[in-house]
């Protein structure tokens, strides 16, 4: 059986990690759970064991079960996907493929893809929510990349990172196929970026 100190440490670590994953401030968690800001700080710094009622309110605000808050297993989670478990999600008549290797669940999404584009073949990617980024690294061959109106060409060993909230296009360039890895990073608050300015209201016509 865990000691009270171990329990407090586990709860503090879990509450803080879940709050940060959900992009919540301490004040936001306090308001959502009905728990005082001081109590949230005490819990996250392991300076006391919260009551069952407090745990229930925090779990509801963080959208998890109480078990997720009191889990004392600090062993890092490892998800292993073998090569044969990879999922091909796109292919073309020319023999191009896009294989989904592994990814995470929301709110913070990370995806790893393995692409092969045959010469002259291309894929048009739709605009993602604002805040989404893509990272591409060419393993061999030459890759043509268009982001919005900007054109780029990458060779073996080249890597690029770009904001993916505009339409984008990947194309095989040259005589042979191009193979590249792609990581998609979409934080939980993607698409919730406030406008940089607010247009004045238009008065109603009389």
mmCIF file of C-alpha atoms in Angstrom:
data_model
loop_
_atom_site.group_PDB
_atom_site.id
_atom_site.type_symbol
_atom_site.label_atom_id
_atom_site.label_comp_id
_atom_site.label_asym_id
_atom_site.label_seq_id
_atom_site.Cartn_x
_atom_site.Cartn_y
_atom_site.Cartn_z
ATOM 1 C CA UNK A 1 0.000 0.000 0.000
ATOM 2 C CA UNK A 2 1.288 3.457 -0.910
ATOM 3 C CA UNK A 3 2.143 5.917 1.834
ATOM 4 C CA UNK A 4 0.175 9.200 2.101
ATOM 5 C CA UNK A 5 3.217 11.075 0.789
ATOM 6 C CA UNK A 6 3.447 8.812 -2.261
ATOM 7 C CA UNK A 7 -0.265 9.284 -2.934
ATOM 8 C CA UNK A 8 0.031 13.067 -2.667
ATOM 9 C CA UNK A 9 3.013 13.068 -5.027
ATOM 10 C CA UNK A 10 1.176 10.939 -7.598
ATOM 11 C CA UNK A 11 -1.957 13.091 -7.462
ATOM 12 C CA UNK A 12 0.040 16.292 -7.789
ATOM 13 C CA UNK A 13 1.997 14.968 -10.758
ATOM 14 C CA UNK A 14 -1.122 13.684 -12.525
ATOM 15 C CA UNK A 15 -3.243 16.799 -11.948
ATOM 16 C CA UNK A 16 -0.478 19.069 -13.205
ATOM 17 C CA UNK A 17 0.211 16.904 -16.287
ATOM 18 C CA UNK A 18 -3.473 16.648 -17.228
ATOM 19 C CA UNK A 19 -4.040 20.372 -16.714
ATOM 20 C CA UNK A 20 -1.089 21.227 -18.950
ATOM 21 C CA UNK A 21 -2.201 18.760 -21.623
ATOM 22 C CA UNK A 22 -5.553 20.526 -21.737
ATOM 23 C CA UNK A 23 -3.951 23.978 -21.938
ATOM 24 C CA UNK A 24 -5.621 25.010 -18.678
ATOM 25 C CA UNK A 25 -4.204 27.529 -16.260
ATOM 26 C CA UNK A 26 -4.474 26.935 -12.522
ATOM 27 C CA UNK A 27 -7.203 29.590 -12.398
ATOM 28 C CA UNK A 28 -9.110 27.876 -15.219
ATOM 29 C CA UNK A 29 -8.970 24.499 -13.466
ATOM 30 C CA UNK A 30 -10.063 26.091 -10.204
ATOM 31 C CA UNK A 31 -13.027 27.747 -11.898
ATOM 32 C CA UNK A 32 -14.049 24.595 -13.806
ATOM 33 C CA UNK A 33 -13.827 22.347 -10.751
ATOM 34 C CA UNK A 34 -15.132 24.711 -8.089
ATOM 35 C CA UNK A 35 -11.932 24.106 -6.105
ATOM 36 C CA UNK A 36 -10.058 27.130 -4.812
ATOM 37 C CA UNK A 37 -6.900 28.251 -6.567
ATOM 38 C CA UNK A 38 -4.903 27.755 -3.373
ATOM 39 C CA UNK A 39 -6.120 24.184 -3.058
ATOM 40 C CA UNK A 40 -5.143 23.401 -6.642
ATOM 41 C CA UNK A 41 -1.656 24.761 -5.983
ATOM 42 C CA UNK A 42 -1.347 22.721 -2.795
ATOM 43 C CA UNK A 43 -2.432 19.555 -4.629
ATOM 44 C CA UNK A 44 -0.034 20.073 -7.547
ATOM 45 C CA UNK A 45 2.867 20.653 -5.159
ATOM 46 C CA UNK A 46 1.954 17.578 -3.069
ATOM 47 C CA UNK A 47 1.370 19.576 0.112
ATOM 48 C CA UNK A 48 -1.636 17.592 1.238
ATOM 49 C CA UNK A 49 -4.052 14.826 0.282
ATOM 50 C CA UNK A 50 -7.318 16.151 -1.179
ATOM 51 C CA UNK A 51 -10.692 14.845 -0.086
ATOM 52 C CA UNK A 52 -12.680 12.426 -2.208
ATOM 53 C CA UNK A 53 -15.070 15.235 -3.151
ATOM 54 C CA UNK A 54 -12.207 17.435 -4.323
ATOM 55 C CA UNK A 55 -10.765 14.595 -6.399
ATOM 56 C CA UNK A 56 -14.141 13.974 -8.037
ATOM 57 C CA UNK A 57 -14.524 17.664 -8.933
ATOM 58 C CA UNK A 58 -10.999 17.838 -10.359
ATOM 59 C CA UNK A 59 -11.509 14.630 -12.349
ATOM 60 C CA UNK A 60 -14.734 15.976 -13.854
ATOM 61 C CA UNK A 61 -13.066 19.266 -14.812
ATOM 62 C CA UNK A 62 -10.150 17.378 -16.399
ATOM 63 C CA UNK A 63 -12.521 14.898 -18.126
ATOM 64 C CA UNK A 64 -10.925 11.793 -16.642
ATOM 65 C CA UNK A 65 -11.771 9.228 -14.011
ATOM 66 C CA UNK A 66 -10.515 9.492 -10.445
ATOM 67 C CA UNK A 67 -8.217 6.536 -11.187
ATOM 68 C CA UNK A 68 -6.218 8.728 -13.572
ATOM 69 C CA UNK A 69 -5.545 11.168 -10.734
ATOM 70 C CA UNK A 70 -4.417 8.674 -8.124
ATOM 71 C CA UNK A 71 -2.444 6.331 -10.403
ATOM 72 C CA UNK A 72 0.975 6.079 -8.779
ATOM 73 C CA UNK A 73 2.681 4.245 -11.654
ATOM 74 C CA UNK A 74 5.400 6.627 -12.842
ATOM 75 C CA UNK A 75 6.607 4.215 -15.526
ATOM 76 C CA UNK A 76 6.572 6.009 -18.896
ATOM 77 C CA UNK A 77 3.917 4.768 -21.279
ATOM 78 C CA UNK A 78 5.375 2.949 -24.267
ATOM 79 C CA UNK A 79 3.289 2.238 -27.386
ATOM 80 C CA UNK A 80 5.063 -0.063 -29.829
ATOM 81 C CA UNK A 81 3.725 -0.509 -33.340
ATOM 82 C CA UNK A 82 5.453 -3.173 -35.405
ATOM 83 C CA UNK A 83 6.140 -2.708 -39.107
ATOM 84 C CA UNK A 84 3.324 -5.061 -40.088
ATOM 85 C CA UNK A 85 0.874 -2.964 -38.032
ATOM 86 C CA UNK A 86 1.469 0.208 -40.056
ATOM 87 C CA UNK A 87 -1.604 1.329 -41.995
ATOM 88 C CA UNK A 88 -1.419 2.432 -45.669
ATOM 89 C CA UNK A 89 -4.044 5.175 -45.914
ATOM 90 C CA UNK A 90 -3.417 6.508 -49.417
ATOM 91 C CA UNK A 91 -2.077 5.161 -52.694
ATOM 92 C CA UNK A 92 -2.126 6.157 -56.332
ATOM 93 C CA UNK A 93 -2.239 4.291 -59.608
ATOM 94 C CA UNK A 94 1.401 5.308 -60.153
ATOM 95 C CA UNK A 95 2.458 3.337 -57.069
ATOM 96 C CA UNK A 96 2.789 6.186 -54.547
ATOM 97 C CA UNK A 97 1.850 5.428 -50.934
ATOM 98 C CA UNK A 98 1.301 7.184 -47.631
ATOM 99 C CA UNK A 99 1.655 4.901 -44.599
ATOM 100 C CA UNK A 100 0.470 5.976 -41.158
ATOM 101 C CA UNK A 101 3.073 4.718 -38.690
ATOM 102 C CA UNK A 102 1.841 5.888 -35.280
ATOM 103 C CA UNK A 103 0.031 8.748 -33.601
ATOM 104 C CA UNK A 104 -1.507 10.086 -30.427
ATOM 105 C CA UNK A 105 -5.097 10.759 -29.415
ATOM 106 C CA UNK A 106 -6.496 14.270 -28.864
ATOM 107 C CA UNK A 107 -6.219 16.818 -27.417
ATOM 108 C CA UNK A 108 -2.601 17.109 -28.595
ATOM 109 C CA UNK A 109 -2.223 15.133 -31.817
ATOM 110 C CA UNK A 110 1.127 13.916 -33.159
ATOM 111 C CA UNK A 111 1.225 11.724 -36.283
ATOM 112 C CA UNK A 112 4.133 10.002 -38.011
ATOM 113 C CA UNK A 113 3.798 9.182 -41.717
ATOM 114 C CA UNK A 114 6.025 7.407 -44.238
ATOM 115 C CA UNK A 115 5.592 8.622 -47.827
ATOM 116 C CA UNK A 116 6.776 7.387 -51.221
ATOM 117 C CA UNK A 117 5.947 9.485 -54.287
ATOM 118 C CA UNK A 118 6.721 8.239 -57.762
ATOM 119 C CA UNK A 119 8.245 10.659 -60.303
ATOM 120 C CA UNK A 120 5.665 13.190 -61.454
ATOM 121 C CA UNK A 121 3.087 12.014 -58.901
ATOM 122 C CA UNK A 122 1.706 14.424 -56.301
ATOM 123 C CA UNK A 123 -0.623 14.727 -53.341
ATOM 124 C CA UNK A 124 -2.648 17.837 -52.463
ATOM 125 C CA UNK A 125 -3.087 18.383 -48.720
ATOM 126 C CA UNK A 126 -6.001 20.405 -47.410
ATOM 127 C CA UNK A 127 -5.521 23.282 -44.989
ATOM 128 C CA UNK A 128 -5.342 22.182 -41.336
ATOM 129 C CA UNK A 129 -6.579 24.216 -38.350
ATOM 130 C CA UNK A 130 -4.452 27.233 -37.465
ATOM 131 C CA UNK A 131 -1.647 26.145 -35.121
ATOM 132 C CA UNK A 132 -0.961 22.890 -36.982
ATOM 133 C CA UNK A 133 2.604 22.295 -38.166
ATOM 134 C CA UNK A 134 4.157 19.678 -40.431
ATOM 135 C CA UNK A 135 7.772 18.491 -40.444
ATOM 136 C CA UNK A 136 9.116 16.674 -43.522
ATOM 137 C CA UNK A 137 12.501 14.986 -43.907
ATOM 138 C CA UNK A 138 13.631 13.520 -47.232
ATOM 139 C CA UNK A 139 15.262 10.087 -46.966
ATOM 140 C CA UNK A 140 16.103 9.746 -50.657
ATOM 141 C CA UNK A 141 15.085 11.337 -53.954
ATOM 142 C CA UNK A 142 13.827 14.858 -54.559
ATOM 143 C CA UNK A 143 10.627 16.359 -53.209
ATOM 144 C CA UNK A 144 8.709 19.336 -54.522
ATOM 145 C CA UNK A 145 6.762 21.180 -51.812
ATOM 146 C CA UNK A 146 4.245 23.956 -52.259
ATOM 147 C CA UNK A 147 2.888 25.762 -49.200
ATOM 148 C CA UNK A 148 0.289 28.312 -50.209
ATOM 149 C CA UNK A 149 1.937 30.145 -53.110
ATOM 150 C CA UNK A 150 5.538 29.349 -52.074
ATOM 151 C CA UNK A 151 7.461 26.629 -53.959
ATOM 152 C CA UNK A 152 10.387 24.661 -52.516
ATOM 153 C CA UNK A 153 12.516 21.719 -53.639
ATOM 154 C CA UNK A 154 14.164 19.384 -51.124
ATOM 155 C CA UNK A 155 16.886 16.821 -51.662
ATOM 156 C CA UNK A 156 18.132 13.841 -49.690
ATOM 157 C CA UNK A 157 18.766 14.817 -46.056
ATOM 158 C CA UNK A 158 16.822 18.092 -46.302
ATOM 159 C CA UNK A 159 14.218 18.847 -43.630
ATOM 160 C CA UNK A 160 11.469 21.465 -43.554
ATOM 161 C CA UNK A 161 8.891 22.602 -41.017
ATOM 162 C CA UNK A 162 5.907 24.706 -42.041
ATOM 163 C CA UNK A 163 2.595 26.015 -40.780
ATOM 164 C CA UNK A 164 -0.050 23.865 -42.431
ATOM 165 C CA UNK A 165 -3.149 26.079 -42.205
ATOM 166 C CA UNK A 166 -3.020 26.698 -45.980
ATOM 167 C CA UNK A 167 -3.374 24.172 -48.818
ATOM 168 C CA UNK A 168 -0.084 22.378 -49.541
ATOM 169 C CA UNK A 169 1.228 19.944 -52.141
ATOM 170 C CA UNK A 170 3.916 17.251 -52.162
ATOM 171 C CA UNK A 171 5.322 16.105 -55.516
ATOM 172 C CA UNK A 172 7.922 13.641 -56.750
ATOM 173 C CA UNK A 173 10.674 15.465 -58.648
ATOM 174 C CA UNK A 174 13.314 13.903 -60.908
ATOM 175 C CA UNK A 175 13.700 10.466 -62.446
ATOM 176 C CA UNK A 176 13.261 8.287 -59.355
ATOM 177 C CA UNK A 177 10.827 8.001 -56.436
ATOM 178 C CA UNK A 178 11.144 10.200 -53.368
ATOM 179 C CA UNK A 179 10.709 8.819 -49.860
ATOM 180 C CA UNK A 180 10.165 11.111 -46.914
ATOM 181 C CA UNK A 181 8.885 10.993 -43.364
ATOM 182 C CA UNK A 182 6.274 13.450 -42.164
ATOM 183 C CA UNK A 183 5.280 14.460 -38.635
ATOM 184 C CA UNK A 184 2.017 16.330 -38.109
ATOM 185 C CA UNK A 185 1.742 18.376 -34.903
ATOM 186 C CA UNK A 186 -1.738 19.611 -33.997
ATOM 187 C CA UNK A 187 -2.106 21.010 -30.464
ATOM 188 C CA UNK A 188 -5.420 20.740 -28.708
ATOM 189 C CA UNK A 189 -6.097 24.446 -29.090
ATOM 190 C CA UNK A 190 -5.411 24.476 -32.855
ATOM 191 C CA UNK A 191 -7.956 26.570 -34.685
ATOM 192 C CA UNK A 192 -8.732 28.614 -31.580
ATOM 193 C CA UNK A 193 -6.231 31.381 -32.300
ATOM 194 C CA UNK A 194 -7.959 34.742 -31.717
ATOM 195 C CA UNK A 195 -7.976 37.349 -34.505
ATOM 196 C CA UNK A 196 -5.182 39.900 -34.462
ATOM 197 C CA UNK A 197 -7.708 42.696 -34.897
ATOM 198 C CA UNK A 198 -11.443 43.162 -34.702
ATOM 199 C CA UNK A 199 -13.247 44.987 -37.462
ATOM 200 C CA UNK A 200 -15.614 47.768 -36.373
ATOM 201 C CA UNK A 201 -19.278 46.919 -36.338
ATOM 202 C CA UNK A 202 -21.263 47.974 -39.400
ATOM 203 C CA UNK A 203 -24.263 50.071 -38.396
ATOM 204 C CA UNK A 204 -27.654 48.804 -39.446
ATOM 205 C CA UNK A 205 -29.121 50.515 -42.493
ATOM 206 C CA UNK A 206 -32.059 52.778 -41.739
#
